[in-house]
Amino acid sequence: MRWVVGSVVLAACSTEPAGDTPYLDDTGFRRQALVASLVEPSNAYSQLRLARYGVDGGWDALPEWNPSVAIADESPLPLALDGDLQELGEQAFSRYPVQLWTSAPLGLWSDPVRGDGLVRVEVATGTLTAATCATCHATVRDGGFVAGLANASLDLGWGPGRLDVSTSDGHEPVRIPDLRPVRWLTYLHADATVRQPDIVALAIRIETLIITSHSEVVRPPRVVALALATYVWSLASQDPLPSPPAQFIETCGGCHAGDGLTGEPVPLDVVGTDPVVGLSSDRGTGMYRVPSLRGVRDRALLLHDGSVDSLDALLDPTRTTPGHRFGTQLSNDDRATIITYLKTL
């Protein structure tokens, strides 16, 4: 897979509307929110953003980009940037070009309304193909489109359901995350690089992701970033949780607690899984995020690197993949009780 980088001339065609939240029009507010969200300021992810975001001559000066895009045989049109934020976010999830590609990867999903997750983008030099949020973070199950659930079939060169957005040589792949429970998370990224105290932290995460994915030559309309954050938050289930069995509370409840079944990041030596990503010079914090267990029943890959492919395998005492041994020492009946509970979430 080869990505189209900064030499491409991108055709901007929108004017960002004024908004009523500080994120949209207050540079100082955005800068303060960014700084507060960075867990480890010395890693490369943080250093780049501290140097370029909310500062004179930084990313704010980039041209805003809302190109005309088309799915399948549609006529190309830009996103309409007015109206309800959640509705705009839902459209942008499947239509806003997050990254330009020169070829299609293996494992794309297919939906009669949304195509295959890719869009055609009108730029100054012609028409290109681009990935959207939905390319990686959606799938089709039993004929229905499931927004937020990772596309576990997508293969960008690291194996199905995995990607590396950090390194140039691709040695830090992680599983494509399930976005449905993001609202419940207090930290983002597998290694808890970003705190998420509110929706602004997610909007900044999305905004800067799109900027860096386009080689720092354009930026999205901020209302699109905020709308995407609003839509992603809307995917989270608010349903009351079933009562957990005692085995779950005793074995898993120390990390996976509360309505979100998540918790504070865990030091690498405690969780014991492959530490490469947690020690990354790009995003590393020396910790791994505790994922929310909401929706875990239908995730195809588990653990930060996707090294386990089922709940049964996760708790199997004979599992050979390293780390996260919690629950593997229990009796067969107790493990079965926990697995049955997890499959209700």
GROMACS .gro file of C-alpha atoms in nm:
model
  345
    1MET     CA    1   0.000   0.000   0.000
    2ARG     CA    2   0.141   0.339  -0.100
    3TRP     CA    3   0.001   0.665   0.028
    4VAL     CA    4  -0.020   0.987  -0.175
    5VAL     CA    5   0.176   1.256   0.010
    6GLY     CA    6   0.231   1.628   0.007
    7SER     CA    7   0.322   1.670  -0.361
    8VAL     CA    8  -0.044   1.632  -0.457
    9VAL     CA    9  -0.225   1.964  -0.508
   10LEU     CA   10  -0.549   1.951  -0.311
   11ALA     CA   11  -0.852   2.151  -0.413
   12ALA     CA   12  -1.010   2.335  -0.118
   13CYS     CA   13  -1.369   2.445  -0.162
   14SER     CA   14  -1.533   2.544   0.164
   15THR     CA   15  -1.556   2.817   0.422
   16GLU     CA   16  -1.554   2.710   0.784
   17PRO     CA   17  -1.864   2.835   0.966
   18ALA     CA   18  -1.845   3.009   1.300
   19GLY     CA   19  -1.942   2.792   1.592
   20ASP     CA   20  -2.056   2.842   1.948
   21THR     CA   21  -1.793   2.622   2.117
   22PRO     CA   22  -1.444   2.747   2.205
   23TYR     CA   23  -1.288   2.461   2.010
   24LEU     CA   24  -1.407   2.602   1.680
   25ASP     CA   25  -1.276   2.957   1.710
   26ASP     CA   26  -1.053   2.997   2.016
   27THR     CA   27  -0.689   2.914   1.946
   28GLY     CA   28  -0.586   2.951   2.309
   29PHE     CA   29  -0.859   2.712   2.421
   30ARG     CA   30  -0.753   2.453   2.166
   31ARG     CA   31  -0.389   2.484   2.265
   32GLN     CA   32  -0.470   2.444   2.633
   33ALA     CA   33  -0.689   2.140   2.561
   34LEU     CA   34  -0.415   1.979   2.356
   35VAL     CA   35  -0.150   2.028   2.623
   36ALA     CA   36  -0.380   1.886   2.890
   37SER     CA   37  -0.450   1.577   2.680
   38LEU     CA   38  -0.090   1.467   2.621
   39VAL     CA   39   0.015   1.202   2.873
   40GLU     CA   40   0.386   1.188   2.783
   41PRO     CA   41   0.499   1.524   2.637
   42SER     CA   42   0.842   1.393   2.536
   43ASN     CA   43   0.735   1.131   2.282
   44ALA     CA   44   0.730   1.214   1.910
   45TYR     CA   45   0.350   1.225   1.885
   46SER     CA   46   0.332   1.488   2.157
   47GLN     CA   47   0.637   1.683   2.041
   48LEU     CA   48   0.500   1.727   1.689
   49ARG     CA   49   0.166   1.854   1.816
   50LEU     CA   50   0.321   2.082   2.075
   51ALA     CA   51   0.536   2.234   1.801
   52ARG     CA   52   0.259   2.280   1.541
   53TYR     CA   53  -0.083   2.298   1.705
   54GLY     CA   54  -0.229   2.628   1.826
   55VAL     CA   55   0.090   2.825   1.761
   56ASP     CA   56   0.178   3.105   1.520
   57GLY     CA   57   0.285   2.969   1.185
   58GLY     CA   58   0.166   2.619   1.274
   59TRP     CA   59  -0.113   2.401   1.147
   60ASP     CA   60  -0.374   2.674   1.193
   61ALA     CA   61  -0.223   2.842   0.886
   62LEU     CA   62  -0.286   2.539   0.662
   63PRO     CA   63  -0.561   2.567   0.402
   64GLU     CA   64  -0.891   2.415   0.509
   65TRP     CA   65  -0.988   2.118   0.293
   66ASN     CA   66  -1.339   1.996   0.218
   67PRO     CA   67  -1.307   1.839  -0.126
   68SER     CA   68  -1.577   1.701  -0.351
   69VAL     CA   69  -1.605   1.327  -0.294
   70ALA     CA   70  -1.819   1.050  -0.435
   71ILE     CA   71  -1.913   0.698  -0.331
   72ALA     CA   72  -1.960   0.444  -0.610
   73ASP     CA   73  -2.138   0.615  -0.901
   74GLU     CA   74  -2.249   0.931  -0.718
   75SER     CA   75  -2.172   1.279  -0.843
   76PRO     CA   76  -1.887   1.435  -0.644
   77LEU     CA   77  -1.996   1.683  -0.377
   78PRO     CA   78  -1.830   1.841  -0.072
   79LEU     CA   79  -1.978   1.794   0.273
   80ALA     CA   80  -2.242   2.049   0.369
   81LEU     CA   81  -2.095   2.199   0.685
   82ASP     CA   82  -2.411   2.335   0.843
   83GLY     CA   83  -2.685   2.160   1.036
   84ASP     CA   84  -2.675   1.904   1.313
   85LEU     CA   85  -2.327   1.801   1.429
   86GLN     CA   86  -2.411   1.434   1.472
   87GLU     CA   87  -2.568   1.414   1.125
   88LEU     CA   88  -2.263   1.584   0.973
   89GLY     CA   89  -2.039   1.344   1.164
   90GLU     CA   90  -2.230   1.043   1.034
   91GLN     CA   91  -2.183   1.165   0.678
   92ALA     CA   92  -1.816   1.251   0.733
   93PHE     CA   93  -1.749   0.909   0.886
   94SER     CA   94  -1.811   0.745   0.548
   95ARG     CA   95  -1.724   1.037   0.319
   96TYR     CA   96  -1.444   1.260   0.450
   97PRO     CA   97  -1.107   1.157   0.296
   98VAL     CA   98  -0.874   1.082   0.586
   99GLN     CA   99  -0.592   0.949   0.369
  100LEU     CA  100  -0.526   0.940  -0.004
  101TRP     CA  101  -0.430   0.601  -0.148
  102THR     CA  102  -0.291   0.490  -0.483
  103SER     CA  103  -0.448   0.142  -0.468
  104ALA     CA  104  -0.718  -0.049  -0.286
  105PRO     CA  105  -0.619  -0.285  -0.002
  106LEU     CA  106  -0.741  -0.636   0.061
  107GLY     CA  107  -1.038  -0.702   0.286
  108LEU     CA  108  -1.268  -0.409   0.207
  109TRP     CA  109  -1.629  -0.449   0.317
  110SER     CA  110  -1.919  -0.396   0.075
  111ASP     CA  111  -2.246  -0.217   0.141
  112PRO     CA  112  -2.510  -0.119  -0.120
  113VAL     CA  113  -2.537   0.236   0.016
  114ARG     CA  114  -2.182   0.309   0.130
  115GLY     CA  115  -1.984   0.119  -0.131
  116ASP     CA  116  -1.662  -0.041  -0.004
  117GLY     CA  117  -1.537   0.218   0.242
  118LEU     CA  118  -1.333   0.413  -0.013
  119VAL     CA  119  -1.431   0.738  -0.184
  120ARG     CA  120  -1.331   0.914  -0.505
  121VAL     CA  121  -1.180   1.255  -0.432
  122GLU     CA  122  -1.166   1.548  -0.670
  123VAL     CA  123  -0.830   1.728  -0.645
  124ALA     CA  124  -0.659   1.982  -0.866
  125THR     CA  125  -0.470   1.711  -1.054
  126GLY     CA  126  -0.769   1.481  -1.114
  127THR     CA  127  -0.952   1.210  -0.920
  128LEU     CA  128  -0.792   1.002  -0.647
  129THR     CA  129  -0.901   0.726  -0.412
  130ALA     CA  130  -0.915   0.789  -0.038
  131ALA     CA  131  -0.985   0.604   0.283
  132THR     CA  132  -1.242   0.734   0.530
  133CYS     CA  133  -1.295   0.657   0.898
  134ALA     CA  134  -1.533   0.383   0.789
  135THR     CA  135  -1.268   0.207   0.579
  136CYS     CA  136  -1.100   0.077   0.895
  137HIS     CA  137  -1.361   0.138   1.163
  138ALA     CA  138  -1.672  -0.024   1.019
  139THR     CA  139  -1.777  -0.359   0.886
  140VAL     CA  140  -2.077  -0.543   0.744
  141ARG     CA  141  -2.226  -0.820   0.957
  142ASP     CA  142  -2.520  -1.034   0.844
  143GLY     CA  143  -2.592  -0.784   0.569
  144GLY     CA  144  -2.598  -0.485   0.805
  145PHE     CA  145  -2.351  -0.197   0.829
  146VAL     CA  146  -2.191  -0.171   1.175
  147ALA     CA  147  -2.026   0.168   1.229
  148GLY     CA  148  -1.735   0.172   1.471
  149LEU     CA  149  -1.665  -0.202   1.476
  150ALA     CA  150  -1.315  -0.264   1.341
  151ASN     CA  151  -1.281  -0.414   0.997
  152ALA     CA  152  -1.094  -0.728   1.101
  153SER     CA  153  -1.052  -0.834   0.736
  154LEU     CA  154  -0.873  -0.520   0.620
  155ASP     CA  155  -0.512  -0.600   0.532
  156LEU     CA  156  -0.276  -0.307   0.477
  157GLY     CA  157   0.036  -0.521   0.498
  158TRP     CA  158   0.045  -0.602   0.871
  159GLY     CA  159  -0.206  -0.884   0.860
  160PRO     CA  160  -0.586  -0.863   0.879
  161GLY     CA  161  -0.725  -0.614   1.127
  162ARG     CA  162  -0.393  -0.448   1.209
  163LEU     CA  163  -0.216  -0.127   1.115
  164ASP     CA  164   0.081   0.088   1.209
  165VAL     CA  165   0.012   0.461   1.198
  166SER     CA  166   0.327   0.554   1.388
  167THR     CA  167   0.646   0.426   1.229
  168SER     CA  168   0.796   0.450   0.881
  169ASP     CA  169   0.910   0.087   0.876
  170GLY     CA  170   0.589  -0.060   1.017
  171HIS     CA  171   0.732  -0.239   1.322
  172GLU     CA  172   0.461  -0.125   1.567
  173PRO     CA  173   0.131  -0.262   1.434
  174VAL     CA  174  -0.173  -0.260   1.661
  175ARG     CA  175  -0.520  -0.395   1.609
  176ILE     CA  176  -0.770  -0.161   1.451
  177PRO     CA  177  -0.970  -0.041   1.752
  178ASP     CA  178  -1.342  -0.073   1.806
  179LEU     CA  179  -1.470   0.287   1.814
  180ARG     CA  180  -1.812   0.209   1.956
  181PRO     CA  181  -1.713   0.246   2.324
  182VAL     CA  182  -1.482   0.548   2.276
  183ARG     CA  183  -1.714   0.771   2.477
  184TRP     CA  184  -1.648   0.553   2.780
  185LEU     CA  185  -1.269   0.577   2.750
  186THR     CA  186  -1.063   0.819   2.956
  187TYR     CA  187  -0.755   0.753   2.740
  188LEU     CA  188  -0.701   0.713   2.365
  189HIS     CA  189  -0.446   0.505   2.171
  190ALA     CA  190  -0.333   0.157   2.272
  191ASP     CA  191  -0.057   0.308   2.484
  192ALA     CA  192  -0.278   0.574   2.646
  193THR     CA  193  -0.103   0.860   2.466
  194VAL     CA  194  -0.399   1.096   2.491
  195ARG     CA  195  -0.629   1.173   2.784
  196GLN     CA  196  -0.995   1.214   2.693
  197PRO     CA  197  -1.157   1.427   2.965
  198ASP     CA  198  -1.416   1.554   2.715
  199ILE     CA  199  -1.517   1.551   2.350
  200VAL     CA  200  -1.272   1.831   2.261
  201ALA     CA  201  -0.977   1.600   2.325
  202LEU     CA  202  -1.121   1.354   2.072
  203ALA     CA  203  -1.189   1.633   1.820
  204ILE     CA  204  -0.827   1.747   1.847
  205ARG     CA  205  -0.711   1.388   1.811
  206ILE     CA  206  -0.915   1.353   1.491
  207GLU     CA  207  -0.812   1.694   1.355
  208THR     CA  208  -0.439   1.632   1.403
  209LEU     CA  209  -0.467   1.276   1.270
  210ILE     CA  210  -0.613   1.406   0.944
  211ILE     CA  211  -0.347   1.679   0.921
  212THR     CA  212  -0.059   1.435   0.963
  213SER     CA  213  -0.222   1.178   0.733
  214HIS     CA  214  -0.219   1.446   0.462
  215SER     CA  215   0.149   1.523   0.520
  216GLU     CA  216   0.071   1.852   0.699
  217VAL     CA  217  -0.038   2.032   0.381
  218VAL     CA  218  -0.408   2.077   0.460
  219ARG     CA  219  -0.637   2.064   0.762
  220PRO     CA  220  -1.000   1.957   0.790
  221PRO     CA  221  -1.273   2.209   0.870
  222ARG     CA  222  -1.280   2.200   1.249
  223VAL     CA  223  -1.653   2.155   1.245
  224VAL     CA  224  -1.589   1.824   1.063
  225ALA     CA  225  -1.347   1.709   1.335
  226LEU     CA  226  -1.595   1.808   1.606
  227ALA     CA  227  -1.880   1.642   1.415
  228LEU     CA  228  -1.681   1.321   1.378
  229ALA     CA  229  -1.608   1.323   1.750
  230THR     CA  230  -1.978   1.380   1.821
  231TYR     CA  231  -2.078   1.093   1.595
  232VAL     CA  232  -1.818   0.854   1.738
  233TRP     CA  233  -1.939   0.936   2.089
  234SER     CA  234  -2.295   0.862   1.976
  235LEU     CA  235  -2.196   0.503   1.892
  236ALA     CA  236  -2.143   0.414   2.258
  237SER     CA  237  -2.408   0.198   2.418
  238GLN     CA  238  -2.580   0.361   2.712
  239ASP     CA  239  -2.769   0.045   2.807
  240PRO     CA  240  -2.745  -0.070   3.169
  241LEU     CA  241  -2.489  -0.344   3.214
  242PRO     CA  242  -2.596  -0.695   3.314
  243SER     CA  243  -2.496  -0.783   3.668
  244PRO     CA  244  -2.143  -0.927   3.664
  245PRO     CA  245  -2.071  -1.262   3.828
  246ALA     CA  246  -1.844  -1.272   4.131
  247GLN     CA  247  -1.570  -1.436   3.923
  248PHE     CA  248  -1.558  -1.132   3.693
  249ILE     CA  249  -1.556  -0.882   3.978
  250GLU     CA  250  -1.273  -1.063   4.156
  251THR     CA  251  -1.059  -1.134   3.849
  252CYS     CA  252  -1.131  -0.849   3.606
  253GLY     CA  253  -1.303  -0.576   3.808
  254GLY     CA  254  -0.982  -0.416   3.929
  255CYS     CA  255  -0.919  -0.278   3.579
  256HIS     CA  256  -1.253  -0.311   3.399
  257ALA     CA  257  -1.495  -0.127   3.626
  258GLY     CA  258  -1.779   0.124   3.623
  259ASP     CA  259  -2.036   0.179   3.351
  260GLY     CA  260  -1.764   0.179   3.086
  261LEU     CA  261  -1.589  -0.136   3.210
  262THR     CA  262  -1.257   0.041   3.172
  263GLY     CA  263  -1.004   0.207   3.401
  264GLU     CA  264  -0.669   0.379   3.437
  265PRO     CA  265  -0.377   0.271   3.214
  266VAL     CA  266  -0.177  -0.030   3.331
  267PRO     CA  267   0.207  -0.038   3.350
  268LEU     CA  268   0.363  -0.262   3.087
  269ASP     CA  269   0.517  -0.499   3.339
  270VAL     CA  270   0.177  -0.553   3.501
  271VAL     CA  271  -0.015  -0.644   3.186
  272GLY     CA  272   0.282  -0.836   3.047
  273THR     CA  273   0.189  -0.825   2.679
  274ASP     CA  274   0.437  -0.737   2.403
  275PRO     CA  275   0.586  -0.404   2.528
  276VAL     CA  276   0.712  -0.268   2.193
  277VAL     CA  277   0.422  -0.028   2.134
  278GLY     CA  278   0.417   0.088   2.495
  279LEU     CA  279   0.787   0.172   2.475
  280SER     CA  280   0.755   0.340   2.134
  281SER     CA  281   0.953   0.659   2.086
  282ASP     CA  282   0.657   0.787   1.885
  283ARG     CA  283   0.364   0.729   2.123
  284GLY     CA  284   0.498   0.536   2.417
  285THR     CA  285   0.397   0.611   2.775
  286GLY     CA  286   0.524   0.298   2.950
  287MET     CA  287   0.160   0.191   2.991
  288TYR     CA  288  -0.124   0.032   2.798
  289ARG     CA  289  -0.478   0.163   2.797
  290VAL     CA  290  -0.747  -0.050   2.956
  291PRO     CA  291  -1.002  -0.106   2.679
  292SER     CA  292  -1.370  -0.083   2.751
  293LEU     CA  293  -1.531  -0.425   2.749
  294ARG     CA  294  -1.857  -0.287   2.613
  295GLY     CA  295  -1.900  -0.455   2.276
  296VAL     CA  296  -1.625  -0.711   2.338
  297ARG     CA  297  -1.858  -0.995   2.244
  298ASP     CA  298  -1.818  -0.937   1.869
  299ARG     CA  299  -1.460  -0.811   1.838
  300ALA     CA  300  -1.260  -1.039   1.613
  301LEU     CA  301  -0.921  -0.950   1.763
  302LEU     CA  302  -0.823  -0.884   2.124
  303LEU     CA  303  -0.525  -0.733   2.311
  304HIS     CA  304  -0.354  -0.421   2.181
  305ASP     CA  305  -0.172  -0.606   1.901
  306GLY     CA  306  -0.459  -0.833   1.797
  307SER     CA  307  -0.261  -1.138   1.902
  308VAL     CA  308  -0.567  -1.317   2.044
  309ASP     CA  309  -0.870  -1.394   1.830
  310SER     CA  310  -1.144  -1.485   2.077
  311LEU     CA  311  -1.257  -1.458   2.437
  312ASP     CA  312  -1.212  -1.833   2.477
  313ALA     CA  313  -0.852  -1.804   2.359
  314LEU     CA  314  -0.789  -1.507   2.589
  315LEU     CA  315  -0.871  -1.710   2.900
  316ASP     CA  316  -0.722  -2.038   2.775
  317PRO     CA  317  -0.451  -2.144   3.024
  318THR     CA  318  -0.255  -2.303   2.737
  319ARG     CA  319  -0.237  -1.977   2.539
  320THR     CA  320   0.119  -1.908   2.421
  321THR     CA  321   0.086  -1.537   2.340
  322PRO     CA  322   0.245  -1.334   2.621
  323GLY     CA  323   0.079  -1.138   2.896
  324HIS     CA  324  -0.270  -1.062   3.024
  325ARG     CA  325  -0.284  -1.389   3.216
  326PHE     CA  326  -0.573  -1.261   3.429
  327GLY     CA  327  -0.831  -1.538   3.459
  328THR     CA  328  -0.627  -1.812   3.298
  329GLN     CA  329  -0.551  -1.963   3.638
  330LEU     CA  330  -0.920  -2.014   3.725
  331SER     CA  331  -1.108  -2.342   3.708
  332ASN     CA  332  -1.282  -2.441   3.385
  333ASP     CA  333  -1.620  -2.354   3.536
  334ASP     CA  334  -1.510  -2.012   3.657
  335ARG     CA  335  -1.352  -1.927   3.320
  336ALA     CA  336  -1.668  -2.039   3.145
  337THR     CA  337  -1.876  -1.813   3.373
  338ILE     CA  338  -1.663  -1.509   3.287
  339ILE     CA  339  -1.672  -1.585   2.914
  340THR     CA  340  -2.049  -1.625   2.921
  341TYR     CA  341  -2.078  -1.284   3.088
  342LEU     CA  342  -1.840  -1.117   2.842
  343LYS     CA  343  -2.044  -1.251   2.553
  344THR     CA  344  -2.344  -1.054   2.681
  345LEU     CA  345  -2.162  -0.719   2.666
   0.00000   0.00000   0.00000
